[in-house]
Tab-separated table of C-alpha atoms and ligand atoms in Angstrom:
chain	number	residue	atom	x	y	z
A	99	MET	CA	15.625	28.253	-5.966
A	100	ASP	CA	17.902	28.244	-9.017
A	101	ARG	CA	16.513	28.194	-12.540
A	102	ARG	CA	17.180	24.517	-13.211
A	103	GLN	CA	15.546	23.431	-10.008
A	104	GLU	CA	12.572	25.670	-10.757
A	105	GLN	CA	12.161	24.098	-14.188
A	106	GLN	CA	12.368	20.600	-12.765
A	107	GLU	CA	9.726	21.330	-10.175
A	108	ARG	CA	7.336	23.074	-12.541
A	109	PRO	CA	4.594	20.830	-13.899
A	110	PRO	CA	4.659	20.130	-17.660
A	111	GLU	CA	2.978	22.901	-19.668
A	112	THR	CA	1.732	20.742	-22.500
A	113	GLY	CA	-1.276	18.433	-22.612
A	114	ALA	CA	-4.132	18.186	-20.164
A	115	ARG	CA	-2.902	17.903	-16.629
A	116	PRO	CA	-4.724	15.426	-14.405
A	117	ARG	CA	-7.269	17.314	-12.339
A	118	VAL	CA	-7.263	16.450	-8.688
A	119	VAL	CA	-9.853	17.801	-6.293
A	120	LEU	CA	-8.555	17.782	-2.746
A	121	GLY	CA	-11.403	17.899	-0.261
A	122	VAL	CA	-10.319	18.910	3.220
A	123	SER	CA	-12.599	18.416	6.210
A	124	GLY	CA	-12.233	19.818	9.683
A	125	GLY	CA	-9.519	17.926	11.498
A	126	ILE	CA	-6.137	18.907	12.823
A	127	ALA	CA	-4.512	16.823	10.050
A	128	ALA	CA	-5.671	19.525	7.611
A	129	TYR	CA	-2.227	21.066	7.972
A	130	LYS	CA	-0.693	17.872	6.577
A	131	ALA	CA	-2.848	18.216	3.462
A	132	CYS	CA	-0.822	21.356	2.583
A	133	GLU	CA	2.097	19.045	1.853
A	134	LEU	CA	-0.183	16.895	-0.299
A	135	VAL	CA	-1.141	19.933	-2.419
A	136	ARG	CA	2.526	20.755	-2.897
A	137	ARG	CA	3.439	17.196	-3.907
A	138	LEU	CA	0.525	16.954	-6.341
A	139	LYS	CA	1.307	20.324	-7.926
A	140	GLU	CA	5.014	19.587	-8.265
A	141	SER	CA	4.290	16.320	-10.007
A	142	GLY	CA	2.197	18.026	-12.689
A	143	HIS	CA	-1.367	17.856	-11.407
A	144	GLU	CA	-3.927	20.630	-11.423
A	145	VAL	CA	-5.218	20.848	-7.880
A	146	ARG	CA	-8.457	22.407	-6.717
A	147	VAL	CA	-8.843	22.482	-2.959
A	148	VAL	CA	-12.388	22.294	-1.607
A	149	PRO	CA	-12.314	22.746	2.163
A	150	THR	CA	-15.289	22.511	4.478
A	151	GLU	CA	-16.138	25.457	6.732
A	152	SER	CA	-14.664	23.634	9.720
A	153	ALA	CA	-11.448	22.845	7.814
A	154	LEU	CA	-10.891	26.617	7.629
A	155	HIS	CA	-10.584	26.728	11.422
A	156	PHE	CA	-7.364	24.755	10.988
A	157	VAL	CA	-5.949	26.149	7.727
A	158	GLY	CA	-7.303	29.320	6.139
A	159	GLU	CA	-8.671	29.837	2.642
A	160	ALA	CA	-5.721	32.036	1.675
A	161	THR	CA	-3.265	29.202	2.296
A	162	TRP	CA	-5.216	26.758	0.122
A	163	ALA	CA	-5.655	29.306	-2.656
A	164	ALA	CA	-1.971	30.265	-2.614
A	165	LEU	CA	-0.750	26.653	-2.575
A	166	SER	CA	-3.100	25.464	-5.303
A	167	GLY	CA	-3.242	28.623	-7.425
A	168	GLN	CA	-7.023	28.295	-7.549
A	169	PRO	CA	-9.968	29.599	-5.544
A	170	ALA	CA	-10.671	27.578	-2.441
A	171	GLY	CA	-14.217	28.458	-1.411
A	172	THR	CA	-16.481	26.260	0.644
A	173	GLU	CA	-19.888	27.362	-0.570
A	174	VAL	CA	-21.992	26.570	-3.608
A	175	TRP	CA	-23.146	30.212	-3.597
A	176	GLU	CA	-19.849	31.659	-4.790
A	177	THR	CA	-19.337	32.111	-8.581
A	178	VAL	CA	-22.763	30.554	-9.083
A	179	HIS	CA	-22.730	31.295	-12.810
A	180	GLU	CA	-19.993	28.656	-13.170
A	181	VAL	CA	-22.173	26.061	-11.417
A	182	PRO	CA	-19.201	24.926	-9.321
A	183	HIS	CA	-21.201	22.411	-7.278
A	184	VAL	CA	-21.581	20.288	-10.421
A	185	ARG	CA	-18.623	21.262	-12.565
A	186	ILE	CA	-15.793	20.629	-10.092
A	187	GLY	CA	-16.830	17.023	-9.482
A	188	GLN	CA	-17.687	16.288	-13.111
A	189	GLN	CA	-14.340	17.499	-14.417
A	190	ALA	CA	-12.131	15.799	-11.839
A	191	ASP	CA	-9.855	12.852	-12.621
A	192	LEU	CA	-9.539	12.077	-8.939
A	193	VAL	CA	-11.218	13.342	-5.786
A	194	VAL	CA	-9.292	12.787	-2.592
A	195	VAL	CA	-10.648	13.833	0.775
A	196	ALA	CA	-7.761	14.231	3.186
A	197	PRO	CA	-8.307	14.358	6.058
A	198	ALA	CA	-11.794	12.854	6.065
A	199	THR	CA	-13.488	13.315	9.437
A	200	ALA	CA	-16.168	10.998	10.870
A	201	ASP	CA	-18.724	13.701	10.058
A	202	LEU	CA	-17.608	13.982	6.419
A	203	LEU	CA	-17.666	10.178	5.988
A	204	ALA	CA	-21.205	10.117	7.411
A	205	LYS	CA	-22.353	12.836	5.040
A	206	ALA	CA	-20.744	11.132	2.042
A	207	ALA	CA	-22.256	7.758	2.957
A	208	HIS	CA	-25.720	9.298	3.199
A	209	GLY	CA	-25.452	11.516	0.153
A	210	LEU	CA	-25.897	14.795	1.990
A	211	ALA	CA	-24.974	17.852	-0.022
A	212	ASP	CA	-24.916	20.976	2.119
A	213	ASP	CA	-21.635	22.507	0.997
A	214	LEU	CA	-19.325	22.549	-2.010
A	215	LEU	CA	-17.344	19.449	-0.993
A	216	THR	CA	-20.344	17.200	-0.394
A	217	ASN	CA	-21.914	18.402	-3.675
A	218	THR	CA	-18.644	17.620	-5.437
A	219	LEU	CA	-18.645	14.104	-4.001
A	220	LEU	CA	-22.117	13.507	-5.426
A	221	THR	CA	-21.225	14.714	-8.911
A	222	ALA	CA	-17.801	13.052	-9.216
A	223	ARG	CA	-17.673	10.056	-11.548
A	224	CYS	CA	-13.927	9.549	-11.177
A	225	PRO	CA	-12.196	7.479	-8.475
A	226	VAL	CA	-12.784	8.858	-4.984
A	227	VAL	CA	-10.277	8.347	-2.181
A	228	PHE	CA	-10.924	9.077	1.486
A	229	ALA	CA	-8.023	9.368	3.923
A	230	PRO	CA	-9.767	9.361	7.314
A	231	ALA	CA	-8.225	10.849	10.436
A	232	MET	CA	-9.979	10.881	13.798
A	233	HIS	CA	-9.762	9.572	17.328
A	234	THR	CA	-9.750	5.802	17.731
A	235	GLU	CA	-13.166	5.753	19.427
A	236	MET	CA	-14.723	7.606	16.494
A	237	TRP	CA	-13.030	5.340	13.927
A	238	GLU	CA	-14.182	2.220	15.760
A	239	HIS	CA	-17.737	3.421	16.396
A	240	PRO	CA	-20.281	1.177	14.622
A	241	ALA	CA	-21.720	4.224	12.843
A	242	THR	CA	-18.352	5.050	11.279
A	243	ARG	CA	-17.676	1.369	10.491
A	244	GLU	CA	-20.971	1.178	8.620
A	245	ASN	CA	-20.359	4.426	6.771
A	246	VAL	CA	-16.917	3.229	5.668
A	247	ALA	CA	-18.393	-0.122	4.566
A	248	THR	CA	-21.089	1.696	2.575
A	249	LEU	CA	-18.562	3.924	0.829
A	250	ARG	CA	-16.312	0.964	0.000
A	251	ARG	CA	-19.252	-1.056	-1.306
A	252	ARG	CA	-19.983	1.785	-3.707
A	253	GLY	CA	-16.416	1.705	-5.004
A	254	ALA	CA	-14.781	4.491	-2.979
A	255	LEU	CA	-11.262	3.794	-1.756
A	256	VAL	CA	-11.025	4.386	1.981
A	257	ILE	CA	-7.459	4.340	3.236
A	258	GLU	CA	-7.030	2.718	6.654
A	259	PRO	CA	-5.678	5.318	9.072
A	260	ASP	CA	-2.327	4.719	10.710
A	261	VAL	CA	-1.817	3.685	14.294
A	262	GLY	CA	0.147	6.252	16.262
A	263	ARG	CA	0.108	9.510	18.121
A	264	LEU	CA	-3.203	11.366	17.845
A	265	THR	CA	-3.983	14.970	18.751
A	266	GLY	CA	-2.927	15.497	22.337
A	267	ALA	CA	-1.230	12.774	24.314
A	268	ASP	CA	-3.237	9.737	23.219
A	269	THR	CA	-2.166	7.050	20.795
A	270	GLY	CA	-4.181	4.616	18.698
A	271	LYS	CA	-5.659	3.939	15.295
A	272	GLY	CA	-6.946	7.011	13.512
A	273	ARG	CA	-3.794	8.906	12.713
A	274	PHE	CA	-3.565	10.537	9.289
A	275	PRO	CA	-0.972	8.663	7.201
A	276	GLU	CA	2.179	10.481	6.146
A	277	PRO	CA	1.300	12.891	3.268
A	278	GLU	CA	3.953	11.109	1.188
A	279	ALA	CA	2.041	7.830	1.547
A	280	VAL	CA	-1.304	9.438	0.626
A	281	PHE	CA	0.387	11.064	-2.364
A	282	ALA	CA	1.831	7.709	-3.506
A	283	PHE	CA	-1.624	6.147	-3.110
A	284	CYS	CA	-3.238	8.877	-5.251
A	285	ARG	CA	-0.579	8.447	-7.920
A	286	ARG	CA	-1.278	4.730	-8.008
A	287	VAL	CA	-4.987	5.339	-8.434
A	288	LEU	CA	-4.435	7.906	-11.204
A	289	ALA	CA	-1.910	5.669	-12.965
A	290	ARG	CA	-4.498	2.993	-13.513
A	291	GLY	CA	-5.569	4.795	-16.653
A	292	ALA	CA	-8.463	6.615	-18.226
A	293	GLU	CA	-11.009	4.008	-17.263
A	294	GLY	CA	-10.091	4.804	-13.719
A	295	VAL	CA	-9.135	2.497	-10.966
A	296	ARG	CA	-10.898	-0.798	-10.841
A	297	PRO	CA	-11.563	-1.530	-7.222
A	298	ASP	CA	-11.636	-5.185	-8.246
A	299	LEU	CA	-10.216	-6.232	-4.903
A	300	ALA	CA	-12.782	-4.266	-2.868
A	301	GLY	CA	-14.167	-6.412	-0.070
A	302	ARG	CA	-11.175	-8.780	-0.288
A	303	HIS	CA	-8.580	-9.337	2.380
A	304	VAL	CA	-5.096	-10.133	1.145
A	305	VAL	CA	-1.965	-10.957	3.098
A	306	VAL	CA	1.484	-10.188	1.729
A	307	SER	CA	4.821	-11.105	3.286
A	308	ALA	CA	7.843	-8.997	2.440
A	309	GLY	CA	11.497	-8.502	3.330
A	310	GLY	CA	13.968	-11.051	4.569
A	311	THR	CA	14.000	-12.988	7.829
A	312	ARG	CA	16.929	-12.843	10.253
A	313	GLU	CA	17.894	-15.845	12.333
A	314	PRO	CA	19.806	-14.794	15.457
A	315	LEU	CA	22.964	-16.562	16.622
A	316	ASP	CA	23.411	-14.385	19.690
A	317	PRO	CA	22.135	-10.928	20.768
A	318	VAL	CA	24.274	-9.153	18.160
A	319	ARG	CA	24.589	-11.532	15.177
A	320	TYR	CA	22.209	-13.148	12.793
A	321	LEU	CA	22.002	-15.112	9.553
A	322	GLY	CA	20.097	-13.024	7.039
A	323	ASN	CA	19.622	-12.273	3.380
A	324	ARG	CA	19.614	-9.243	1.126
A	325	SER	CA	15.917	-8.950	0.369
A	326	SER	CA	14.888	-5.266	0.448
A	327	GLY	CA	11.146	-5.874	0.703
A	328	LYS	CA	10.454	-3.649	-2.310
A	329	GLN	CA	8.470	-6.242	-4.265
A	330	GLY	CA	6.291	-7.127	-1.276
A	331	TYR	CA	5.657	-3.450	-0.494
A	332	ALA	CA	4.718	-2.810	-4.151
A	333	LEU	CA	2.259	-5.702	-3.884
A	334	ALA	CA	0.754	-4.238	-0.717
A	335	ARG	CA	0.449	-0.742	-2.225
A	336	THR	CA	-1.151	-1.935	-5.443
A	337	ALA	CA	-3.609	-4.214	-3.642
A	338	ALA	CA	-4.666	-1.314	-1.393
A	339	ALA	CA	-5.072	0.918	-4.462
A	340	ARG	CA	-7.355	-1.738	-5.930
A	341	GLY	CA	-9.556	-1.638	-2.863
A	342	ALA	CA	-8.295	-4.620	-0.853
A	343	ARG	CA	-7.806	-4.709	2.881
A	344	VAL	CA	-4.129	-5.531	3.130
A	345	THR	CA	-2.052	-7.056	5.904
A	346	LEU	CA	1.654	-6.749	5.230
A	347	VAL	CA	3.875	-9.025	7.288
A	348	ALA	CA	7.190	-7.222	6.990
A	349	ALA	CA	10.449	-8.920	7.902
A	350	ASN	CA	13.177	-6.425	8.755
A	351	SER	CA	12.282	-3.869	6.128
A	352	GLU	CA	13.236	-0.215	6.408
A	353	LEU	CA	10.618	0.909	3.892
A	354	PRO	CA	7.864	3.346	4.978
A	355	ALA	CA	4.488	1.769	5.724
A	356	PRO	CA	2.200	2.096	2.689
A	357	ALA	CA	-0.958	4.130	3.294
A	358	GLY	CA	-3.941	2.118	4.334
A	359	VAL	CA	-2.029	-1.102	4.935
A	360	ASP	CA	-1.816	-2.930	8.273
A	361	VAL	CA	1.857	-3.663	8.810
A	362	VAL	CA	2.912	-6.485	11.149
A	363	PRO	CA	6.670	-6.313	11.735
A	364	VAL	CA	8.501	-9.620	12.284
A	365	GLY	CA	12.109	-10.740	12.625
A	366	THR	CA	12.605	-14.478	12.260
A	367	ALA	CA	11.085	-17.166	10.026
A	368	LEU	CA	9.156	-18.581	12.995
A	369	GLU	CA	7.717	-15.143	13.816
A	370	LEU	CA	6.820	-14.650	10.182
A	371	ARG	CA	5.088	-18.019	10.081
A	372	ASP	CA	2.996	-17.154	13.174
A	373	ALA	CA	2.047	-13.722	11.826
A	374	VAL	CA	1.183	-14.947	8.331
A	375	THR	CA	-0.777	-17.934	9.648
A	376	GLU	CA	-2.782	-15.686	11.964
A	377	ALA	CA	-3.409	-12.960	9.362
A	378	SER	CA	-4.366	-15.385	6.612
A	379	LYS	CA	-7.266	-16.945	8.544
A	380	GLY	CA	-10.186	-16.391	6.206
A	381	ALA	CA	-8.135	-14.205	3.847
A	382	ASP	CA	-8.860	-14.352	0.122
A	383	ALA	CA	-5.227	-14.531	-0.954
A	384	VAL	CA	-1.786	-14.882	0.578
A	385	VAL	CA	1.309	-13.836	-1.331
A	386	MET	CA	4.635	-14.986	0.074
A	387	ALA	CA	7.083	-12.459	-1.321
A	388	ALA	CA	9.377	-12.610	1.713
A	389	ALA	CA	12.750	-14.308	1.518
A	390	VAL	CA	12.358	-16.783	4.355
A	391	ALA	CA	15.485	-18.449	5.714
A	392	ASP	CA	15.315	-22.189	5.112
A	393	PHE	CA	17.531	-22.824	8.168
A	394	ARG	CA	18.138	-21.249	11.553
A	395	PRO	CA	20.937	-21.775	14.072
A	396	ALA	CA	20.189	-24.828	16.211
A	397	ALA	CA	21.114	-22.901	19.344
A	398	TYR	CA	20.800	-19.286	20.394
A	399	ALA	CA	23.528	-17.994	22.710
A	400	ARG	CA	22.037	-15.663	25.322
A	401	GLY	CA	25.367	-13.890	25.693
A	402	LYS	CA	27.586	-12.692	22.863
A	403	ILE	CA	29.684	-15.517	21.426
A	404	LYS	CA	33.331	-14.671	22.170
A	405	LYS	CA	36.249	-15.681	19.995
A	406	LYS	CA	38.909	-17.797	21.680
A	407	ASP	CA	42.301	-16.913	20.280
A	408	ASP	CA	43.829	-20.341	20.085
A	409	ASP	CA	40.768	-22.363	19.126
A	410	GLU	CA	39.476	-23.223	15.673
A	411	PRO	CA	36.107	-21.548	14.969
A	412	GLU	CA	33.122	-23.632	16.020
A	413	PRO	CA	30.884	-24.795	13.146
A	414	VAL	CA	27.359	-23.384	13.328
A	415	ALA	CA	24.776	-26.153	13.541
A	416	LEU	CA	21.556	-25.377	11.676
A	417	VAL	CA	18.055	-26.751	11.820
A	418	ARG	CA	15.341	-26.502	9.204
A	419	ASN	CA	12.655	-23.792	9.348
A	420	PRO	CA	9.108	-24.715	8.404
A	421	ASP	CA	8.208	-24.082	4.776
A	422	VAL	CA	5.481	-21.490	5.318
A	423	LEU	CA	4.372	-21.423	1.689
A	424	ALA	CA	3.955	-25.206	1.549
A	425	GLU	CA	2.037	-25.148	4.868
A	426	LEU	CA	-0.301	-22.399	3.687
A	427	SER	CA	-0.914	-24.251	0.419
A	428	ARG	CA	-1.734	-27.458	2.302
A	429	GLU	CA	-3.926	-25.928	4.950
A	430	ARG	CA	-5.873	-23.187	3.073
A	431	SER	CA	-7.499	-21.304	5.921
A	432	GLY	CA	-10.206	-19.631	3.813
A	433	ALA	CA	-12.772	-20.853	1.307
A	434	GLY	CA	-11.204	-20.632	-2.144
A	435	GLN	CA	-8.109	-18.997	-0.682
A	436	LEU	CA	-5.354	-18.441	-3.250
A	437	VAL	CA	-1.734	-18.963	-2.311
A	438	VAL	CA	1.095	-17.382	-4.277
A	439	GLY	CA	4.826	-17.971	-3.941
A	440	PHE	CA	8.014	-16.488	-5.316
A	441	ALA	CA	11.092	-18.316	-6.558
A	442	ALA	CA	14.520	-17.102	-7.518
A	443	GLU	CA	16.279	-19.273	-10.086
A	444	THR	CA	19.556	-18.998	-11.962
A	445	ASP	CA	19.327	-21.978	-14.350
A	446	ASP	CA	16.568	-23.878	-16.112
A	447	VAL	CA	14.254	-21.181	-14.828
A	448	LEU	CA	10.958	-22.523	-16.151
A	449	ALA	CA	11.622	-26.212	-15.467
A	450	ASN	CA	12.798	-25.470	-11.934
A	451	GLY	CA	9.860	-23.116	-11.451
A	452	ARG	CA	7.325	-25.757	-12.539
A	453	ALA	CA	8.897	-28.321	-10.217
A	454	LYS	CA	8.824	-25.853	-7.320
A	455	LEU	CA	5.189	-24.908	-8.010
A	456	ALA	CA	4.207	-28.580	-7.806
A	457	ARG	CA	6.350	-29.183	-4.709
A	458	LYS	CA	4.939	-26.226	-2.802
A	459	GLY	CA	1.340	-26.808	-3.925
A	460	CYS	CA	0.575	-23.111	-4.468
A	461	ASP	CA	-1.714	-21.677	-7.171
A	462	LEU	CA	0.725	-19.213	-8.702
A	463	LEU	CA	4.498	-18.962	-8.561
A	464	VAL	CA	6.395	-15.846	-9.618
A	465	VAL	CA	9.716	-17.008	-10.999
A	466	ASN	CA	12.485	-14.428	-11.060
A	467	GLU	CA	15.655	-15.106	-12.915
A	468	VAL	CA	18.473	-13.926	-10.678
A	469	GLY	CA	21.892	-13.106	-12.028
A	470	GLU	CA	24.403	-10.344	-12.585
A	471	ARG	CA	21.929	-7.642	-13.671
A	472	LYS	CA	18.972	-8.771	-11.629
A	473	THR	CA	19.864	-8.259	-8.035
A	474	PHE	CA	18.055	-7.589	-4.826
A	475	GLY	CA	17.094	-4.040	-3.953
A	476	THR	CA	16.517	-2.780	-7.505
A	477	GLU	CA	13.412	-0.843	-8.554
A	478	GLU	CA	12.695	-3.134	-11.515
A	479	SER	CA	12.130	-6.787	-12.076
A	480	GLU	CA	11.347	-9.291	-14.781
A	481	ALA	CA	9.520	-12.533	-14.155
A	482	VAL	CA	7.301	-15.302	-15.393
A	483	VAL	CA	4.195	-16.169	-13.406
A	484	LEU	CA	3.430	-19.877	-13.553
A	485	GLY	CA	-0.064	-21.118	-12.726
A	486	ALA	CA	-0.987	-24.515	-11.308
A	487	ASP	CA	-3.535	-24.558	-14.151
A	488	GLY	CA	-0.643	-24.626	-16.647
A	489	SER	CA	-0.727	-20.894	-17.446
A	490	GLU	CA	2.473	-18.987	-18.080
A	491	THR	CA	2.438	-15.173	-17.954
A	492	PRO	CA	5.655	-13.349	-18.818
A	493	VAL	CA	6.115	-9.957	-17.154
A	494	PRO	CA	8.671	-7.864	-19.073
A	495	PHE	CA	11.452	-5.935	-17.352
A	496	GLY	CA	9.840	-2.937	-15.627
A	497	PRO	CA	8.826	-1.388	-12.302
A	498	LYS	CA	8.005	-3.792	-9.483
A	499	GLU	CA	4.539	-2.235	-9.377
A	500	ARG	CA	3.827	-3.539	-12.877
A	501	LEU	CA	4.667	-7.064	-11.790
A	502	ALA	CA	2.498	-6.493	-8.722
A	503	ASP	CA	-0.459	-5.353	-10.830
A	504	THR	CA	-0.125	-8.301	-13.206
A	505	LEU	CA	-0.061	-10.644	-10.252
A	506	TRP	CA	-3.215	-9.112	-8.752
A	507	ASP	CA	-4.891	-9.432	-12.178
A	508	LEU	CA	-4.087	-13.149	-12.134
A	509	VAL	CA	-5.258	-13.473	-8.526
A	510	ALA	CA	-8.500	-11.524	-9.180
A	511	GLU	CA	-9.334	-13.784	-12.159
A	512	ARG	CA	-8.954	-16.867	-10.005
A	513	LEU	CA	-10.796	-15.746	-6.875
A	514	PRO	CA	-14.263	-17.180	-6.396
A	515	ALA	CA	-17.055	-14.588	-6.676
A	516	ALA	CA	-17.505	-12.775	-3.387
A	517	SER	CA	-20.196	-10.767	-1.765
A	518	PRO	CA	-17.912	-7.940	-0.679
A	519	SER	CA	-18.544	-6.954	2.899
A	520	GLY	CA	-16.520	-3.823	2.342
A	521	SER	CA	-15.574	-3.537	5.956
B	785	LIG	N1	9.319	-19.870	1.656
B	785	LIG	C1	8.598	-20.143	2.793
B	785	LIG	N2	9.186	-20.737	3.874
B	785	LIG	C2	10.485	-21.075	3.825
B	785	LIG	C3	11.222	-20.805	2.670
B	785	LIG	C4	10.619	-20.199	1.609
B	785	LIG	O1	7.414	-19.838	2.837
B	785	LIG	N3	11.031	-21.644	4.868
B	785	LIG	C5	8.631	-19.262	0.505
B	785	LIG	C6	9.144	-17.909	0.085
B	785	LIG	O2	8.432	-16.874	0.695
B	785	LIG	C7	8.905	-17.938	-1.422
B	785	LIG	C8	9.143	-19.376	-1.761
B	785	LIG	O3	8.847	-20.123	-0.588
B	785	LIG	O4	7.572	-17.631	-1.746
B	785	LIG	C9	10.589	-19.635	-2.170
B	785	LIG	O5	10.825	-20.976	-2.087
B	785	LIG	P1	12.259	-21.628	-1.783
B	785	LIG	O6	12.068	-23.087	-1.723
B	785	LIG	O7	12.929	-20.977	-0.625
B	785	LIG	O8	12.929	-21.242	-3.064
B	785	LIG	P2	14.288	-20.635	-3.275
B	785	LIG	O9	14.572	-19.543	-2.314
B	785	LIG	O10	14.264	-20.266	-4.701
B	785	LIG	O11	15.237	-21.834	-2.841
B	785	LIG	P3	15.689	-23.256	-3.449
B	785	LIG	O12	15.712	-23.068	-4.917
B	785	LIG	O13	16.964	-23.455	-2.778
B	785	LIG	O14	14.659	-24.254	-3.023
């Protein structure tokens, strides 16, 4: 590593560094948590790893201590004069348990405190994140479901595990998310400021569409658009960080699945409509951030369309796609369900936005001014959020996550009071 690289990767020396406690329980995914320690350290966090005894069967104490630069004991009986079973939790800015086994979730839900990690969980007053990893049967067992619901009800953020390859040959829900995704989730939670994360969407189910639809002409060609999906993914990430259960209907996006979000991949506008309609049954809010094609080719050629040298090109006949946003606004498949749309405008932004809000019948419309500087695929955006109640909320130029957070603030204010089920 050269000197410049070393300096870049070293955390800042000044000011208090956010203190993250990484609890590790005994699952094979413990090895993936090593990467999480590295990412947290490199981005300027102080990391204290608190493994359980069984976690040490997978990754030893020396590895945790070397990676974190701090002791990594499991017992409350070590360095007793420092009262670690109370101090570590009290001083943390974030506790993340990754991986969290079914056993650890059960202990946390019932307030057991028989080792350093479970004691730490009882003394922590900062946001607590669990990233479960286990076999599908264990994740789906009613005991685990109830424990997860209990933890969520109390304000803990439990990331939904991924679906995929588990230990051994089996596949299903229960896979530990990519460390990168857990890291991004932790950053989001920490970024919500000194007052900590507000799990104000806990117990809510939100549906977000993202990306751009593709309308096939033949097996190799399609009509599409340049939407990257970044805004929709930022919405999904931020909603998950605020405690919501999130279904992300993703049209042709290459972006990695955000941790704890159920991703439903789709291709065409009609597929997107089916997926969003299904997912939004009983949901608290639906946000249509996807760029949905207004038209699709009237006919689909089963074989590749061949050019004929002497002929003029055939015009492509188009037919209209359903307006999913207008349908959702009309039908409202949940009590008090909020529907949010997006609009891209070049001229008369506010007047056109107001007219579109009324036409579509949604509750909120995010109006983006598109032009030379403001193009698809960028990391930033600037918008005005118009409300059917006449409100107008400008969101200054900044990261898409800021727009996402402002939008969830506006949604949360408008949602009817809920009795969060937390499951
Ligand atoms: N939308 C939809 N179904 C469509 C087209 C669009 O649900 N068939 C949604 C988009 O997800 C977005 C909003 O409607 O939330 C955009 O509306 P649209 O009428 O397509 O606006 P523009 O793309 O800005 O197009 P125009 O100004 O040409 O009407």
